[in-house]
Amino acid sequence: MRTLRFRPNPALLAVGILGLGTLSGWGAYAVSSSGKAALRTQLAETEGQRDTLAARVKQFQDVEAELRDRQAKIAAARDEIVQLGAARDKAKAQLATTQRDLASLTKRLEAAKEKVTQTGSITPAAAPAEPAKKPAR
């Protein structure tokens, strides 16, 4: 068997192993810190998106409240239209009744005038000789 020409010194071997451990530790730290930075960036973006979505939800809630308000006003206007239609129909019925009554009274008046002219019992009133004086203030 051949003998090794290079015999590692145990202290040198320990320094080499510790050096490799140190390098791997710093490398892991660098990877970890870059990962943390990426996560922080992603967290900031996510929080920004969350804030944007919260603002949109608030906007939608405001629009929904306004929409409900307007729907209530529309419903009230529809009810008022129905009531006004009923009032209009009632007024038309009253107008028709009043017109019939007026026509009936007009006929009665014409009949009474004709009866008076036939009998001659009512004479026209004489005009007053002096105009009426206005009271002093």
mmCIF file with all atom_site columns, C-alpha atoms in Angstrom:
data_model
loop_
_atom_site.group_PDB
_atom_site.id
_atom_site.type_symbol
_atom_site.label_atom_id
_atom_site.label_alt_id
_atom_site.label_comp_id
_atom_site.label_asym_id
_atom_site.label_entity_id
_atom_site.label_seq_id
_atom_site.pdbx_PDB_ins_code
_atom_site.Cartn_x
_atom_site.Cartn_y
_atom_site.Cartn_z
_atom_site.occupancy
_atom_site.B_iso_or_equiv
_atom_site.pdbx_formal_charge
_atom_site.auth_seq_id
_atom_site.auth_comp_id
_atom_site.auth_asym_id
_atom_site.auth_atom_id
_atom_site.pdbx_PDB_model_num
ATOM 1   C CA . MET A 1 1   ? 0.000    0.000   0.000   1.00 0.00 ? 1   MET A CA 1
ATOM 2   C CA . ARG A 1 2   ? 1.146    3.358   -0.719  1.00 0.00 ? 2   ARG A CA 1
ATOM 3   C CA . THR A 1 3   ? 1.662    5.862   1.909   1.00 0.00 ? 3   THR A CA 1
ATOM 4   C CA . LEU A 1 4   ? 0.260    9.309   1.608   1.00 0.00 ? 4   LEU A CA 1
ATOM 5   C CA . ARG A 1 5   ? 2.822    11.977  1.031   1.00 0.00 ? 5   ARG A CA 1
ATOM 6   C CA . PHE A 1 6   ? 0.568    14.650  2.347   1.00 0.00 ? 6   PHE A CA 1
ATOM 7   C CA . ARG A 1 7   ? -0.559   14.130  5.827   1.00 0.00 ? 7   ARG A CA 1
ATOM 8   C CA . PRO A 1 8   ? -3.127   16.663  6.887   1.00 0.00 ? 8   PRO A CA 1
ATOM 9   C CA . ASN A 1 9   ? -2.493   18.400  10.098  1.00 0.00 ? 9   ASN A CA 1
ATOM 10  C CA . PRO A 1 10  ? -5.489   18.005  12.442  1.00 0.00 ? 10  PRO A CA 1
ATOM 11  C CA . ALA A 1 11  ? -5.470   21.716  13.249  1.00 0.00 ? 11  ALA A CA 1
ATOM 12  C CA . LEU A 1 12  ? -5.415   22.597  9.571   1.00 0.00 ? 12  LEU A CA 1
ATOM 13  C CA . LEU A 1 13  ? -8.202   20.146  8.889   1.00 0.00 ? 13  LEU A CA 1
ATOM 14  C CA . ALA A 1 14  ? -10.284  21.700  11.692  1.00 0.00 ? 14  ALA A CA 1
ATOM 15  C CA . VAL A 1 15  ? -9.693   25.199  10.278  1.00 0.00 ? 15  VAL A CA 1
ATOM 16  C CA . GLY A 1 16  ? -10.772  24.039  6.820   1.00 0.00 ? 16  GLY A CA 1
ATOM 17  C CA . ILE A 1 17  ? -13.921  22.406  8.153   1.00 0.00 ? 17  ILE A CA 1
ATOM 18  C CA . LEU A 1 18  ? -14.756  25.470  10.248  1.00 0.00 ? 18  LEU A CA 1
ATOM 19  C CA . GLY A 1 19  ? -14.142  27.697  7.236   1.00 0.00 ? 19  GLY A CA 1
ATOM 20  C CA . LEU A 1 20  ? -16.485  25.641  5.087   1.00 0.00 ? 20  LEU A CA 1
ATOM 21  C CA . GLY A 1 21  ? -19.083  25.749  7.872   1.00 0.00 ? 21  GLY A CA 1
ATOM 22  C CA . THR A 1 22  ? -18.674  29.510  8.128   1.00 0.00 ? 22  THR A CA 1
ATOM 23  C CA . LEU A 1 23  ? -19.058  29.980  4.379   1.00 0.00 ? 23  LEU A CA 1
ATOM 24  C CA . SER A 1 24  ? -22.132  27.774  4.266   1.00 0.00 ? 24  SER A CA 1
ATOM 25  C CA . GLY A 1 25  ? -23.618  29.645  7.262   1.00 0.00 ? 25  GLY A CA 1
ATOM 26  C CA . TRP A 1 26  ? -23.095  33.033  5.662   1.00 0.00 ? 26  TRP A CA 1
ATOM 27  C CA . GLY A 1 27  ? -24.478  31.694  2.394   1.00 0.00 ? 27  GLY A CA 1
ATOM 28  C CA . ALA A 1 28  ? -27.592  30.426  4.178   1.00 0.00 ? 28  ALA A CA 1
ATOM 29  C CA . TYR A 1 29  ? -27.932  33.797  5.921   1.00 0.00 ? 29  TYR A CA 1
ATOM 30  C CA . ALA A 1 30  ? -27.697  35.625  2.577   1.00 0.00 ? 30  ALA A CA 1
ATOM 31  C CA . VAL A 1 31  ? -30.295  33.347  1.022   1.00 0.00 ? 31  VAL A CA 1
ATOM 32  C CA . SER A 1 32  ? -32.528  33.729  4.065   1.00 0.00 ? 32  SER A CA 1
ATOM 33  C CA . SER A 1 33  ? -32.233  37.516  4.144   1.00 0.00 ? 33  SER A CA 1
ATOM 34  C CA . SER A 1 34  ? -32.933  37.809  0.418   1.00 0.00 ? 34  SER A CA 1
ATOM 35  C CA . GLY A 1 35  ? -35.929  35.537  0.926   1.00 0.00 ? 35  GLY A CA 1
ATOM 36  C CA . LYS A 1 36  ? -37.084  37.743  3.800   1.00 0.00 ? 36  LYS A CA 1
ATOM 37  C CA . ALA A 1 37  ? -36.686  40.839  1.649   1.00 0.00 ? 37  ALA A CA 1
ATOM 38  C CA . ALA A 1 38  ? -38.727  39.192  -1.099  1.00 0.00 ? 38  ALA A CA 1
ATOM 39  C CA . LEU A 1 39  ? -41.355  38.211  1.461   1.00 0.00 ? 39  LEU A CA 1
ATOM 40  C CA . ARG A 1 40  ? -41.419  41.763  2.848   1.00 0.00 ? 40  ARG A CA 1
ATOM 41  C CA . THR A 1 41  ? -41.878  43.131  -0.656  1.00 0.00 ? 41  THR A CA 1
ATOM 42  C CA . GLN A 1 42  ? -44.630  40.616  -1.332  1.00 0.00 ? 42  GLN A CA 1
ATOM 43  C CA . LEU A 1 43  ? -46.242  41.472  2.015   1.00 0.00 ? 43  LEU A CA 1
ATOM 44  C CA . ALA A 1 44  ? -46.185  45.188  1.179   1.00 0.00 ? 44  ALA A CA 1
ATOM 45  C CA . GLU A 1 45  ? -47.774  44.488  -2.221  1.00 0.00 ? 45  GLU A CA 1
ATOM 46  C CA . THR A 1 46  ? -50.423  42.273  -0.625  1.00 0.00 ? 46  THR A CA 1
ATOM 47  C CA . GLU A 1 47  ? -51.221  44.925  1.992   1.00 0.00 ? 47  GLU A CA 1
ATOM 48  C CA . GLY A 1 48  ? -51.548  47.518  -0.772  1.00 0.00 ? 48  GLY A CA 1
ATOM 49  C CA . GLN A 1 49  ? -53.917  45.243  -2.663  1.00 0.00 ? 49  GLN A CA 1
ATOM 50  C CA . ARG A 1 50  ? -55.885  44.643  0.528   1.00 0.00 ? 50  ARG A CA 1
ATOM 51  C CA . ASP A 1 51  ? -56.204  48.391  1.129   1.00 0.00 ? 51  ASP A CA 1
ATOM 52  C CA . THR A 1 52  ? -57.302  48.908  -2.480  1.00 0.00 ? 52  THR A CA 1
ATOM 53  C CA . LEU A 1 53  ? -59.903  46.164  -2.166  1.00 0.00 ? 53  LEU A CA 1
ATOM 54  C CA . ALA A 1 54  ? -61.119  47.565  1.154   1.00 0.00 ? 54  ALA A CA 1
ATOM 55  C CA . ALA A 1 55  ? -61.577  50.970  -0.488  1.00 0.00 ? 55  ALA A CA 1
ATOM 56  C CA . ARG A 1 56  ? -63.523  49.376  -3.359  1.00 0.00 ? 56  ARG A CA 1
ATOM 57  C CA . VAL A 1 57  ? -65.718  47.451  -0.908  1.00 0.00 ? 57  VAL A CA 1
ATOM 58  C CA . LYS A 1 58  ? -66.437  50.714  0.929   1.00 0.00 ? 58  LYS A CA 1
ATOM 59  C CA . GLN A 1 59  ? -67.258  52.373  -2.389  1.00 0.00 ? 59  GLN A CA 1
ATOM 60  C CA . PHE A 1 60  ? -69.601  49.525  -3.322  1.00 0.00 ? 60  PHE A CA 1
ATOM 61  C CA . GLN A 1 61  ? -71.291  49.753  0.067   1.00 0.00 ? 61  GLN A CA 1
ATOM 62  C CA . ASP A 1 62  ? -71.804  53.495  -0.402  1.00 0.00 ? 62  ASP A CA 1
ATOM 63  C CA . VAL A 1 63  ? -73.223  52.946  -3.883  1.00 0.00 ? 63  VAL A CA 1
ATOM 64  C CA . GLU A 1 64  ? -75.465  50.175  -2.561  1.00 0.00 ? 64  GLU A CA 1
ATOM 65  C CA . ALA A 1 65  ? -76.800  52.455  0.186   1.00 0.00 ? 65  ALA A CA 1
ATOM 66  C CA . GLU A 1 66  ? -77.468  55.186  -2.377  1.00 0.00 ? 66  GLU A CA 1
ATOM 67  C CA . LEU A 1 67  ? -79.165  52.665  -4.660  1.00 0.00 ? 67  LEU A CA 1
ATOM 68  C CA . ARG A 1 68  ? -81.426  51.477  -1.852  1.00 0.00 ? 68  ARG A CA 1
ATOM 69  C CA . ASP A 1 69  ? -82.246  55.095  -1.044  1.00 0.00 ? 69  ASP A CA 1
ATOM 70  C CA . ARG A 1 70  ? -83.228  55.795  -4.626  1.00 0.00 ? 70  ARG A CA 1
ATOM 71  C CA . GLN A 1 71  ? -85.242  52.577  -4.856  1.00 0.00 ? 71  GLN A CA 1
ATOM 72  C CA . ALA A 1 72  ? -87.175  53.660  -1.774  1.00 0.00 ? 72  ALA A CA 1
ATOM 73  C CA . LYS A 1 73  ? -87.807  57.061  -3.367  1.00 0.00 ? 73  LYS A CA 1
ATOM 74  C CA . ILE A 1 74  ? -88.971  55.394  -6.582  1.00 0.00 ? 74  ILE A CA 1
ATOM 75  C CA . ALA A 1 75  ? -91.347  53.151  -4.633  1.00 0.00 ? 75  ALA A CA 1
ATOM 76  C CA . ALA A 1 76  ? -92.725  56.196  -2.789  1.00 0.00 ? 76  ALA A CA 1
ATOM 77  C CA . ALA A 1 77  ? -93.160  58.039  -6.100  1.00 0.00 ? 77  ALA A CA 1
ATOM 78  C CA . ARG A 1 78  ? -95.014  55.037  -7.565  1.00 0.00 ? 78  ARG A CA 1
ATOM 79  C CA . ASP A 1 79  ? -97.339  54.966  -4.552  1.00 0.00 ? 79  ASP A CA 1
ATOM 80  C CA . GLU A 1 80  ? -97.944  58.688  -4.946  1.00 0.00 ? 80  GLU A CA 1
ATOM 81  C CA . ILE A 1 81  ? -98.705  58.206  -8.658  1.00 0.00 ? 81  ILE A CA 1
ATOM 82  C CA . VAL A 1 82  ? -101.268 55.537  -7.789  1.00 0.00 ? 82  VAL A CA 1
ATOM 83  C CA . GLN A 1 83  ? -102.851 57.834  -5.204  1.00 0.00 ? 83  GLN A CA 1
ATOM 84  C CA . LEU A 1 84  ? -102.902 60.748  -7.630  1.00 0.00 ? 84  LEU A CA 1
ATOM 85  C CA . GLY A 1 85  ? -104.517 58.533  -10.276 1.00 0.00 ? 85  GLY A CA 1
ATOM 86  C CA . ALA A 1 86  ? -107.228 57.551  -7.814  1.00 0.00 ? 86  ALA A CA 1
ATOM 87  C CA . ALA A 1 87  ? -107.743 61.217  -6.855  1.00 0.00 ? 87  ALA A CA 1
ATOM 88  C CA . ARG A 1 88  ? -107.930 62.155  -10.557 1.00 0.00 ? 88  ARG A CA 1
ATOM 89  C CA . ASP A 1 89  ? -110.538 59.450  -11.193 1.00 0.00 ? 89  ASP A CA 1
ATOM 90  C CA . LYS A 1 90  ? -112.533 60.652  -8.195  1.00 0.00 ? 90  LYS A CA 1
ATOM 91  C CA . ALA A 1 91  ? -112.339 64.247  -9.436  1.00 0.00 ? 91  ALA A CA 1
ATOM 92  C CA . LYS A 1 92  ? -113.481 63.159  -12.901 1.00 0.00 ? 92  LYS A CA 1
ATOM 93  C CA . ALA A 1 93  ? -116.451 61.364  -11.361 1.00 0.00 ? 93  ALA A CA 1
ATOM 94  C CA . GLN A 1 94  ? -117.293 64.446  -9.293  1.00 0.00 ? 94  GLN A CA 1
ATOM 95  C CA . LEU A 1 95  ? -116.977 66.615  -12.407 1.00 0.00 ? 95  LEU A CA 1
ATOM 96  C CA . ALA A 1 96  ? -119.347 64.370  -14.336 1.00 0.00 ? 96  ALA A CA 1
ATOM 97  C CA . THR A 1 97  ? -121.844 64.410  -11.470 1.00 0.00 ? 97  THR A CA 1
ATOM 98  C CA . THR A 1 98  ? -121.545 68.175  -11.122 1.00 0.00 ? 98  THR A CA 1
ATOM 99  C CA . GLN A 1 99  ? -122.025 68.648  -14.876 1.00 0.00 ? 99  GLN A CA 1
ATOM 100 C CA . ARG A 1 100 ? -125.153 66.480  -14.774 1.00 0.00 ? 100 ARG A CA 1
ATOM 101 C CA . ASP A 1 101 ? -126.455 68.456  -11.795 1.00 0.00 ? 101 ASP A CA 1
ATOM 102 C CA . LEU A 1 102 ? -125.637 71.721  -13.562 1.00 0.00 ? 102 LEU A CA 1
ATOM 103 C CA . ALA A 1 103 ? -127.423 70.575  -16.707 1.00 0.00 ? 103 ALA A CA 1
ATOM 104 C CA . SER A 1 104 ? -130.428 69.561  -14.621 1.00 0.00 ? 104 SER A CA 1
ATOM 105 C CA . LEU A 1 105 ? -130.469 72.885  -12.798 1.00 0.00 ? 105 LEU A CA 1
ATOM 106 C CA . THR A 1 106 ? -130.082 74.756  -16.082 1.00 0.00 ? 106 THR A CA 1
ATOM 107 C CA . LYS A 1 107 ? -133.071 72.907  -17.495 1.00 0.00 ? 107 LYS A CA 1
ATOM 108 C CA . ARG A 1 108 ? -135.079 73.686  -14.386 1.00 0.00 ? 108 ARG A CA 1
ATOM 109 C CA . LEU A 1 109 ? -134.074 77.337  -14.602 1.00 0.00 ? 109 LEU A CA 1
ATOM 110 C CA . GLU A 1 110 ? -135.053 77.505  -18.259 1.00 0.00 ? 110 GLU A CA 1
ATOM 111 C CA . ALA A 1 111 ? -138.346 75.836  -17.457 1.00 0.00 ? 111 ALA A CA 1
ATOM 112 C CA . ALA A 1 112 ? -138.950 78.267  -14.598 1.00 0.00 ? 112 ALA A CA 1
ATOM 113 C CA . LYS A 1 113 ? -138.125 81.247  -16.827 1.00 0.00 ? 113 LYS A CA 1
ATOM 114 C CA . GLU A 1 114 ? -140.498 79.985  -19.448 1.00 0.00 ? 114 GLU A CA 1
ATOM 115 C CA . LYS A 1 115 ? -143.201 79.471  -16.899 1.00 0.00 ? 115 LYS A CA 1
ATOM 116 C CA . VAL A 1 116 ? -142.679 83.020  -15.615 1.00 0.00 ? 116 VAL A CA 1
ATOM 117 C CA . THR A 1 117 ? -142.845 84.529  -19.085 1.00 0.00 ? 117 THR A CA 1
ATOM 118 C CA . GLN A 1 118 ? -146.033 82.637  -19.743 1.00 0.00 ? 118 GLN A CA 1
ATOM 119 C CA . THR A 1 119 ? -147.727 83.801  -16.584 1.00 0.00 ? 119 THR A CA 1
ATOM 120 C CA . GLY A 1 120 ? -146.106 87.239  -16.368 1.00 0.00 ? 120 GLY A CA 1
ATOM 121 C CA . SER A 1 121 ? -146.187 87.130  -12.609 1.00 0.00 ? 121 SER A CA 1
ATOM 122 C CA . ILE A 1 122 ? -142.661 88.448  -12.050 1.00 0.00 ? 122 ILE A CA 1
ATOM 123 C CA . THR A 1 123 ? -141.809 91.926  -13.243 1.00 0.00 ? 123 THR A CA 1
ATOM 124 C CA . PRO A 1 124 ? -138.275 93.124  -13.717 1.00 0.00 ? 124 PRO A CA 1
ATOM 125 C CA . ALA A 1 125 ? -136.884 95.181  -10.835 1.00 0.00 ? 125 ALA A CA 1
ATOM 126 C CA . ALA A 1 126 ? -136.724 98.945  -11.342 1.00 0.00 ? 126 ALA A CA 1
ATOM 127 C CA . ALA A 1 127 ? -133.290 100.520 -11.449 1.00 0.00 ? 127 ALA A CA 1
ATOM 128 C CA . PRO A 1 128 ? -132.499 102.662 -8.415  1.00 0.00 ? 128 PRO A CA 1
ATOM 129 C CA . ALA A 1 129 ? -132.730 106.406 -9.007  1.00 0.00 ? 129 ALA A CA 1
ATOM 130 C CA . GLU A 1 130 ? -129.480 107.265 -7.221  1.00 0.00 ? 130 GLU A CA 1
ATOM 131 C CA . PRO A 1 131 ? -126.345 105.229 -7.285  1.00 0.00 ? 131 PRO A CA 1
ATOM 132 C CA . ALA A 1 132 ? -125.355 103.873 -3.913  1.00 0.00 ? 132 ALA A CA 1
ATOM 133 C CA . LYS A 1 133 ? -122.854 105.980 -1.992  1.00 0.00 ? 133 LYS A CA 1
ATOM 134 C CA . LYS A 1 134 ? -119.680 104.517 -0.740  1.00 0.00 ? 134 LYS A CA 1
ATOM 135 C CA . PRO A 1 135 ? -119.145 104.766 2.990   1.00 0.00 ? 135 PRO A CA 1
ATOM 136 C CA . ALA A 1 136 ? -116.459 107.243 4.116   1.00 0.00 ? 136 ALA A CA 1
ATOM 137 C CA . ARG A 1 137 ? -113.298 105.811 5.393   1.00 0.00 ? 137 ARG A CA 1
#
